[in-house]
Short mmCIF file of C-alpha atoms in Angstrom, two decimals:
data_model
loop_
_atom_site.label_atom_id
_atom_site.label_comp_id
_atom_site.label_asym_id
_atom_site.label_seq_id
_atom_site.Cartn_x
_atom_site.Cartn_y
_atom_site.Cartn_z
CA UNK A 1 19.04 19.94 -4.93
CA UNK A 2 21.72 17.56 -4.56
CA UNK A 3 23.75 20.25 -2.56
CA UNK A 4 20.63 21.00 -0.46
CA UNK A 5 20.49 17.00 0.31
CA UNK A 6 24.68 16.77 0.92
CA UNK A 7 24.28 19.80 3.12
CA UNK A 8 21.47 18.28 4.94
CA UNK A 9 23.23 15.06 5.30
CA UNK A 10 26.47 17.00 6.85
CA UNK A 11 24.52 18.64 9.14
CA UNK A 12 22.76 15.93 10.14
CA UNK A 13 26.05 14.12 10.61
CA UNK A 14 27.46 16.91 12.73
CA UNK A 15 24.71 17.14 14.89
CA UNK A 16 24.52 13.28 15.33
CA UNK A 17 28.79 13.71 16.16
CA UNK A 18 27.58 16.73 18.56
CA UNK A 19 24.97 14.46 20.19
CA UNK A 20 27.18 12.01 20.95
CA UNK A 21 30.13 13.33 22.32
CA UNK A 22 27.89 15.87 24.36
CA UNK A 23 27.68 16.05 28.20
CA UNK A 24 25.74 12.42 29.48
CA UNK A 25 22.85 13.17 31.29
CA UNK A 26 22.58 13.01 34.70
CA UNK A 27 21.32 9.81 36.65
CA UNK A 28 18.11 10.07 38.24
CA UNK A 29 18.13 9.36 41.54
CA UNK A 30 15.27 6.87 42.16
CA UNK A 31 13.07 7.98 45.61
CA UNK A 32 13.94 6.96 48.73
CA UNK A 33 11.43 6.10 51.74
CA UNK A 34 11.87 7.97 54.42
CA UNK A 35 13.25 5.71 57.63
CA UNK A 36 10.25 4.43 60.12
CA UNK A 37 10.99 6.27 63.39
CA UNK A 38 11.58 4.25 66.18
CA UNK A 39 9.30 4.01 69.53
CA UNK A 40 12.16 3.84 71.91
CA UNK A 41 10.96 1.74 75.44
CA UNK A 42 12.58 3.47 79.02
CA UNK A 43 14.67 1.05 80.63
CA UNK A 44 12.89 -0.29 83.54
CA UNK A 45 15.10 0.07 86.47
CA UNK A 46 14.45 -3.40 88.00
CA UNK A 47 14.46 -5.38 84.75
CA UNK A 48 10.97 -5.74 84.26
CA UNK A 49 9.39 -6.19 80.96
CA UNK A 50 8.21 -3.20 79.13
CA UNK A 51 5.51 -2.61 76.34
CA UNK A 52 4.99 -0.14 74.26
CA UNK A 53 1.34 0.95 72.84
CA UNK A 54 1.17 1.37 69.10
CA UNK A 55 0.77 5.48 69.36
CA UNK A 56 4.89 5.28 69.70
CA UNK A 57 4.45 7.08 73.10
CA UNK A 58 2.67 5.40 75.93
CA UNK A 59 4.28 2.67 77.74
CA UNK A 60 4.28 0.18 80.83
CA UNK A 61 6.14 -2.03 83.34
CA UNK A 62 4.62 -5.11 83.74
CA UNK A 63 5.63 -6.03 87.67
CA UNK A 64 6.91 -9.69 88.11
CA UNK A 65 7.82 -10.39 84.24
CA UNK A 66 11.70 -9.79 83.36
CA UNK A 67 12.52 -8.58 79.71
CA UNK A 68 12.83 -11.61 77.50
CA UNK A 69 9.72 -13.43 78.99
CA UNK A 70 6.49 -13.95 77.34
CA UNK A 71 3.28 -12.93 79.00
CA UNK A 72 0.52 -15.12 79.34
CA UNK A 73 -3.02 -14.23 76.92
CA UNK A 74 -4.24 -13.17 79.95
CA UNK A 75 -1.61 -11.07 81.12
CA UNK A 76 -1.43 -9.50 77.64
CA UNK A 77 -4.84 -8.42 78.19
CA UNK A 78 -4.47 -6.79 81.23
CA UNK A 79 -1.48 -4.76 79.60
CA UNK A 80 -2.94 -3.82 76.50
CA UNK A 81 -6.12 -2.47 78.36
CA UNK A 82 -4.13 -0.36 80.79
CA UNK A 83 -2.57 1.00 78.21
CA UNK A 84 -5.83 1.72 75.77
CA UNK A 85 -6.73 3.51 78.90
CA UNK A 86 -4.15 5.62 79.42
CA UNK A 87 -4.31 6.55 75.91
CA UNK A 88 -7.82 7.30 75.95
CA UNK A 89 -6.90 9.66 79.16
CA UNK A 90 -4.04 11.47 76.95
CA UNK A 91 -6.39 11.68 74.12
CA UNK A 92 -10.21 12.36 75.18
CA UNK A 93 -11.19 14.06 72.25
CA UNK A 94 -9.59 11.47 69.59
CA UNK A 95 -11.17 10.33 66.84
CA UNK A 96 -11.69 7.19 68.28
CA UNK A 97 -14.99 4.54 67.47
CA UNK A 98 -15.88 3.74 71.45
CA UNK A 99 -15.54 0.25 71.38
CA UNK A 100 -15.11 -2.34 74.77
CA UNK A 101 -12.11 -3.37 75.30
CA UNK A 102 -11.78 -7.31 75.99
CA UNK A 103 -11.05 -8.16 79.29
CA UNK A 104 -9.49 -10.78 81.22
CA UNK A 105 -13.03 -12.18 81.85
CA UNK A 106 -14.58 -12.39 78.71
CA UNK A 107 -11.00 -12.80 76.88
CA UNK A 108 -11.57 -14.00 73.51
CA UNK A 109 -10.42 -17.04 71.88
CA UNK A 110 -8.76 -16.99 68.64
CA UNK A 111 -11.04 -18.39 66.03
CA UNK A 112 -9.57 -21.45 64.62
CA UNK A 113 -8.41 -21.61 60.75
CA UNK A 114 -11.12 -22.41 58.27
CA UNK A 115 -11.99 -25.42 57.68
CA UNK A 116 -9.91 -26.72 54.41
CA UNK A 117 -12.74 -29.04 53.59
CA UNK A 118 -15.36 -26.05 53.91
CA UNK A 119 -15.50 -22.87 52.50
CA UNK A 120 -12.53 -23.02 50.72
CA UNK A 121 -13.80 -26.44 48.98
CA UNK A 122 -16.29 -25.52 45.75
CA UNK A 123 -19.52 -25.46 47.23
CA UNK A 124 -22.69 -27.24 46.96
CA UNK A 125 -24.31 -26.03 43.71
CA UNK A 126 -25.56 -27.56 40.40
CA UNK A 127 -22.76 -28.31 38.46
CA UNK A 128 -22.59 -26.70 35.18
CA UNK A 129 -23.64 -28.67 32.11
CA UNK A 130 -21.03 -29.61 29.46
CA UNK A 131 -20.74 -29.08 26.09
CA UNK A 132 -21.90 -32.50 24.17
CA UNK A 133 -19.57 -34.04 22.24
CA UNK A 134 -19.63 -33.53 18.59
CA UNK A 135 -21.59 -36.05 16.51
CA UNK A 136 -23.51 -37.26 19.58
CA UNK A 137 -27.13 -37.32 19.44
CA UNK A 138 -29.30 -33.76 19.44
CA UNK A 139 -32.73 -33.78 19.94
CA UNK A 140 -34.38 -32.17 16.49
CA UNK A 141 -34.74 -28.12 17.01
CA UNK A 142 -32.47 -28.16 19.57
CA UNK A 143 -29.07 -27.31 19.76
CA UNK A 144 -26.28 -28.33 17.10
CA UNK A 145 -22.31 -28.50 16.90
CA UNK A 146 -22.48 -24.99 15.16
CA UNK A 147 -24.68 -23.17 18.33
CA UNK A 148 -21.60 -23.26 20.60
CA UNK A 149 -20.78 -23.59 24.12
CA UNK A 150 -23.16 -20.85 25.61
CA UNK A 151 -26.03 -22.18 23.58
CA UNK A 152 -25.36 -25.37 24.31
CA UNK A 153 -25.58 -24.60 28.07
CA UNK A 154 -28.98 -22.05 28.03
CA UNK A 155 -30.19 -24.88 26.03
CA UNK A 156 -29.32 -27.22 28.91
CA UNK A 157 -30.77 -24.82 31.86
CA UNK A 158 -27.58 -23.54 32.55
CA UNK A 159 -27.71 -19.92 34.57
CA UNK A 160 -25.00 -18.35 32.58
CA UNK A 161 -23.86 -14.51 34.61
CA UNK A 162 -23.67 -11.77 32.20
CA UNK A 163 -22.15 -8.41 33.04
CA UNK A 164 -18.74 -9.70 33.84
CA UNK A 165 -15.73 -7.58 32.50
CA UNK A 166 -13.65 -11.16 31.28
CA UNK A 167 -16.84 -13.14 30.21
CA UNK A 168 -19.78 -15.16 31.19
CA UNK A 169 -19.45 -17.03 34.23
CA UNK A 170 -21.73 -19.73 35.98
CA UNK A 171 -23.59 -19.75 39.37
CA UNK A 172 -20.84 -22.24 40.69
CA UNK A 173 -17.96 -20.36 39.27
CA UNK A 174 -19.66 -17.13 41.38
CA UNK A 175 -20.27 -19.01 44.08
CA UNK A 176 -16.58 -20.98 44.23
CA UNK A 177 -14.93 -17.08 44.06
CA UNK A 178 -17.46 -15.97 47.27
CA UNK A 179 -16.46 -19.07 49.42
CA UNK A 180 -13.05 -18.39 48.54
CA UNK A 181 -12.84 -15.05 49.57
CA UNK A 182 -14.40 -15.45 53.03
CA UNK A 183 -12.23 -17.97 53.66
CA UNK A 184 -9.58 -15.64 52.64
CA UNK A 185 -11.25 -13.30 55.26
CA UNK A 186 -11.61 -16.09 58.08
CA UNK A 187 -8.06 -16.56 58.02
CA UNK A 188 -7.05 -13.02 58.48
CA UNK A 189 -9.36 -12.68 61.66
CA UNK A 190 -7.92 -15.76 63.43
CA UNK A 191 -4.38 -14.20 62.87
CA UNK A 192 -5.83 -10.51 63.96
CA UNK A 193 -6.39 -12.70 67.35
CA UNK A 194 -3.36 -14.77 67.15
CA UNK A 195 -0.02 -13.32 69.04
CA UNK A 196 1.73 -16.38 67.74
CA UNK A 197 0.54 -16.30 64.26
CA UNK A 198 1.91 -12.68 63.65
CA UNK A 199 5.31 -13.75 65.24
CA UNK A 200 4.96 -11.61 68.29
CA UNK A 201 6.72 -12.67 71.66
CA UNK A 202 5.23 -11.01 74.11
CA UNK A 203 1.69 -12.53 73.65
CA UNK A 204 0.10 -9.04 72.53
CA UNK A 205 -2.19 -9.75 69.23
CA UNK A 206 -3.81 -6.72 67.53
CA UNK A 207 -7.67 -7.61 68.83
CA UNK A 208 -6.53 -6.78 72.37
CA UNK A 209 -6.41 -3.04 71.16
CA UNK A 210 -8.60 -3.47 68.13
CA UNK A 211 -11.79 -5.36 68.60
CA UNK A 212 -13.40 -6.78 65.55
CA UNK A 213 -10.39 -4.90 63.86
CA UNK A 214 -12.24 -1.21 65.31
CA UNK A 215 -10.71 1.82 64.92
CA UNK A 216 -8.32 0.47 62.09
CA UNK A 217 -9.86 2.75 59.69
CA UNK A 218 -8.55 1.20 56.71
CA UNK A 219 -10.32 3.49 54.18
CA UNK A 220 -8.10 6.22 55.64
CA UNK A 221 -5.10 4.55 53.75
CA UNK A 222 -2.52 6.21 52.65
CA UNK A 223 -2.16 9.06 55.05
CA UNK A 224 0.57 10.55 57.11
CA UNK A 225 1.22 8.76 60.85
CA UNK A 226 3.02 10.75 63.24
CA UNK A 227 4.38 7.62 64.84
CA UNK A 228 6.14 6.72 61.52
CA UNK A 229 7.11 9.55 60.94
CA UNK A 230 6.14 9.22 56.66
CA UNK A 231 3.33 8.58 54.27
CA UNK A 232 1.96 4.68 55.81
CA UNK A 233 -0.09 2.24 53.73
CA UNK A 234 -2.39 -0.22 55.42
CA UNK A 235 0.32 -2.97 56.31
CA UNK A 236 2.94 -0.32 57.26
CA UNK A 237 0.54 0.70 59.97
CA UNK A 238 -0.01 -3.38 60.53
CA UNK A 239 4.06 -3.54 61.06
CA UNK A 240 4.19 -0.95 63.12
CA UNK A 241 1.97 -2.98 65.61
CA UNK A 242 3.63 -5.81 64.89
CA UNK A 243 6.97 -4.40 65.81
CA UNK A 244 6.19 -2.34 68.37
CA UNK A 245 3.35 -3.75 70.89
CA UNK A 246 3.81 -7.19 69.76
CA UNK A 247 7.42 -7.01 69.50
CA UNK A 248 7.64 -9.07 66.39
CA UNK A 249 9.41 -9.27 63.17
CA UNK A 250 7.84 -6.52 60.47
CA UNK A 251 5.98 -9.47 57.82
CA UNK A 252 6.94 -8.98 53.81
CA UNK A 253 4.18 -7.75 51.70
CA UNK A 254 3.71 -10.77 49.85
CA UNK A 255 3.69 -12.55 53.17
CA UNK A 256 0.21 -14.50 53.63
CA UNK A 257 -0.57 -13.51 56.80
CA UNK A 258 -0.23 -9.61 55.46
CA UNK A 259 -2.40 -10.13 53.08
CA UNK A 260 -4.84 -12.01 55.04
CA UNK A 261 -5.07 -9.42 57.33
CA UNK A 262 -5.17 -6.53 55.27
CA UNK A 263 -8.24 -8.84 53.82
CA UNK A 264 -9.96 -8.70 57.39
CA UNK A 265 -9.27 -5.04 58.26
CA UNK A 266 -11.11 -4.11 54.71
CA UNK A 267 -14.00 -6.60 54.86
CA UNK A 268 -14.69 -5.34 58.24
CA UNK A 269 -15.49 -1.88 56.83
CA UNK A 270 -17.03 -2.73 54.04
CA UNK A 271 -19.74 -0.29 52.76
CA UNK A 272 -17.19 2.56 54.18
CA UNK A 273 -16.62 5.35 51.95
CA UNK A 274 -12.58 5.89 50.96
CA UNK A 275 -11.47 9.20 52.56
CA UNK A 276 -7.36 8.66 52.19
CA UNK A 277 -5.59 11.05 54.56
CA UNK A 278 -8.24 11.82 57.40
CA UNK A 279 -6.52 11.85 60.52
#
């Protein structure tokens, strides 16, 4: 038995001694993204501005405007409808939500940021009743320092939420997380409508293509988009725009303004079913 153990032991020590000195394994190369493709503009031949439509094709020369000036909202308009239209005339059987295009005449104003003393501020409901303090007076049958804090506020009238997956919540605690969110929402529509607040230069904001944030199609998310050339998430597609048509800076993900708008784009389909992929 001993001899069985030594054996066992010696084996165990060679294998250990085989283990380590054996052949290290290989590093794992960690996944690359593929590279964005590039919507390369044609040179205009009298130094006139050019823009580029977010489908990484279709292009214009706006007449009177050199490269390196901004357009004016209204401008903006014109070009971004010129070019919906000749998309639409490339691509009449699209899947594409008819929507009308803003015009110069009824060109919409961006909506201003909300208010920081309204929604986002709790808002007007009962506030919850607290806990008394130990040893204070109780009123005979009714609650006592041993009932604890929910009893102590059904006892009170308190409408206590059940059904929530971290706990029991109040009416004003629901209420505070609704306002909160639309304001959340509120701020990503007035940057959808705000060339400036995305950090575009040529005055080109994403409602002038996508009214009330149509034809987004954020439930669609992930899915493969030719202009990209690779697999796109929400805010990839919202970069692409930003980069391309607006001719601004791509935003991080943890950038506000991303995430406000990403907030927008979903709330505006809300009730839509998640198809990821569909074309």
């Amino acid at each position: 038995m001993k001899l069985l153990v030594g054996t066992g032991a010696l084996l165990s020590f060679a294998g250990g001694v085989a283990l380590a000195g054996g052949p290290e394994p290989r590093p794992v190369a960690a996944p690359t993204t593929p590279e964005v493709k590039k919507h390369p503009l044609p040179k205009s031949k009298d130094g006139d501005l050019v823009i580029g439509l977010c489908d990484g094709e279709t292009s214009m020369e706006v007449d009177g405007v050199k490269e390196g000036q901004p357009l004016t909202r209204e401008q903006a308009l014109r070009v971004s409808g010129a070019l919906m239209e000749e998309w639409l005339k490339k691509n009449p059987n699209a899947n594409w939500d008819p929507v009308q295009l803003p015009g110069v005449a009824q060109a919409p104003k961006p909506p201003p940021s909300p208010d920081p003393k309204g929604p986002r501020s709790p808002p007007a409901v009962p506030r919850t009743p607290e806990k008394p303090t130990s040893g204070g007076p109780v009123k005979e049958g009714g609650v006592t320092a041993e009932s604890g804090g929910r009893a102590v506020q059904q006892q009170q009238g308190a409408r206590i939420q059940d059904g929530h997956t971290y706990g029991a919540f109040s009416e004003r605690d629901e209420a505070i997380w609704a306002a909160s969110t639309q304001a959340f929402v509120e701020e990503g529509n007035r940057i959808f409508h705000d060339a400036a607040a995305i950090g575009g230069t040529v005055a080109v904001s994403c409602d002038m293509c996508h009214p009330d944030a149509s034809n987004t199609h954020p439930e669609t998310y992930p899915k493969y988009q030719v202009q990209l050339g690779r697999v796109a998430l929400l805010r990839d597609m919202i970069n692409w725009c930003i980069e391309n048509p607006a001719r601004g800076k791509p935003l991080a993900d943890d950038d506000p303004r991303m995430r406000a708008m990403e907030a927008y784009i979903y709330a505006k389909r809300k009730g839509t079913p998640l198809e990821y992929g569909k074309k």
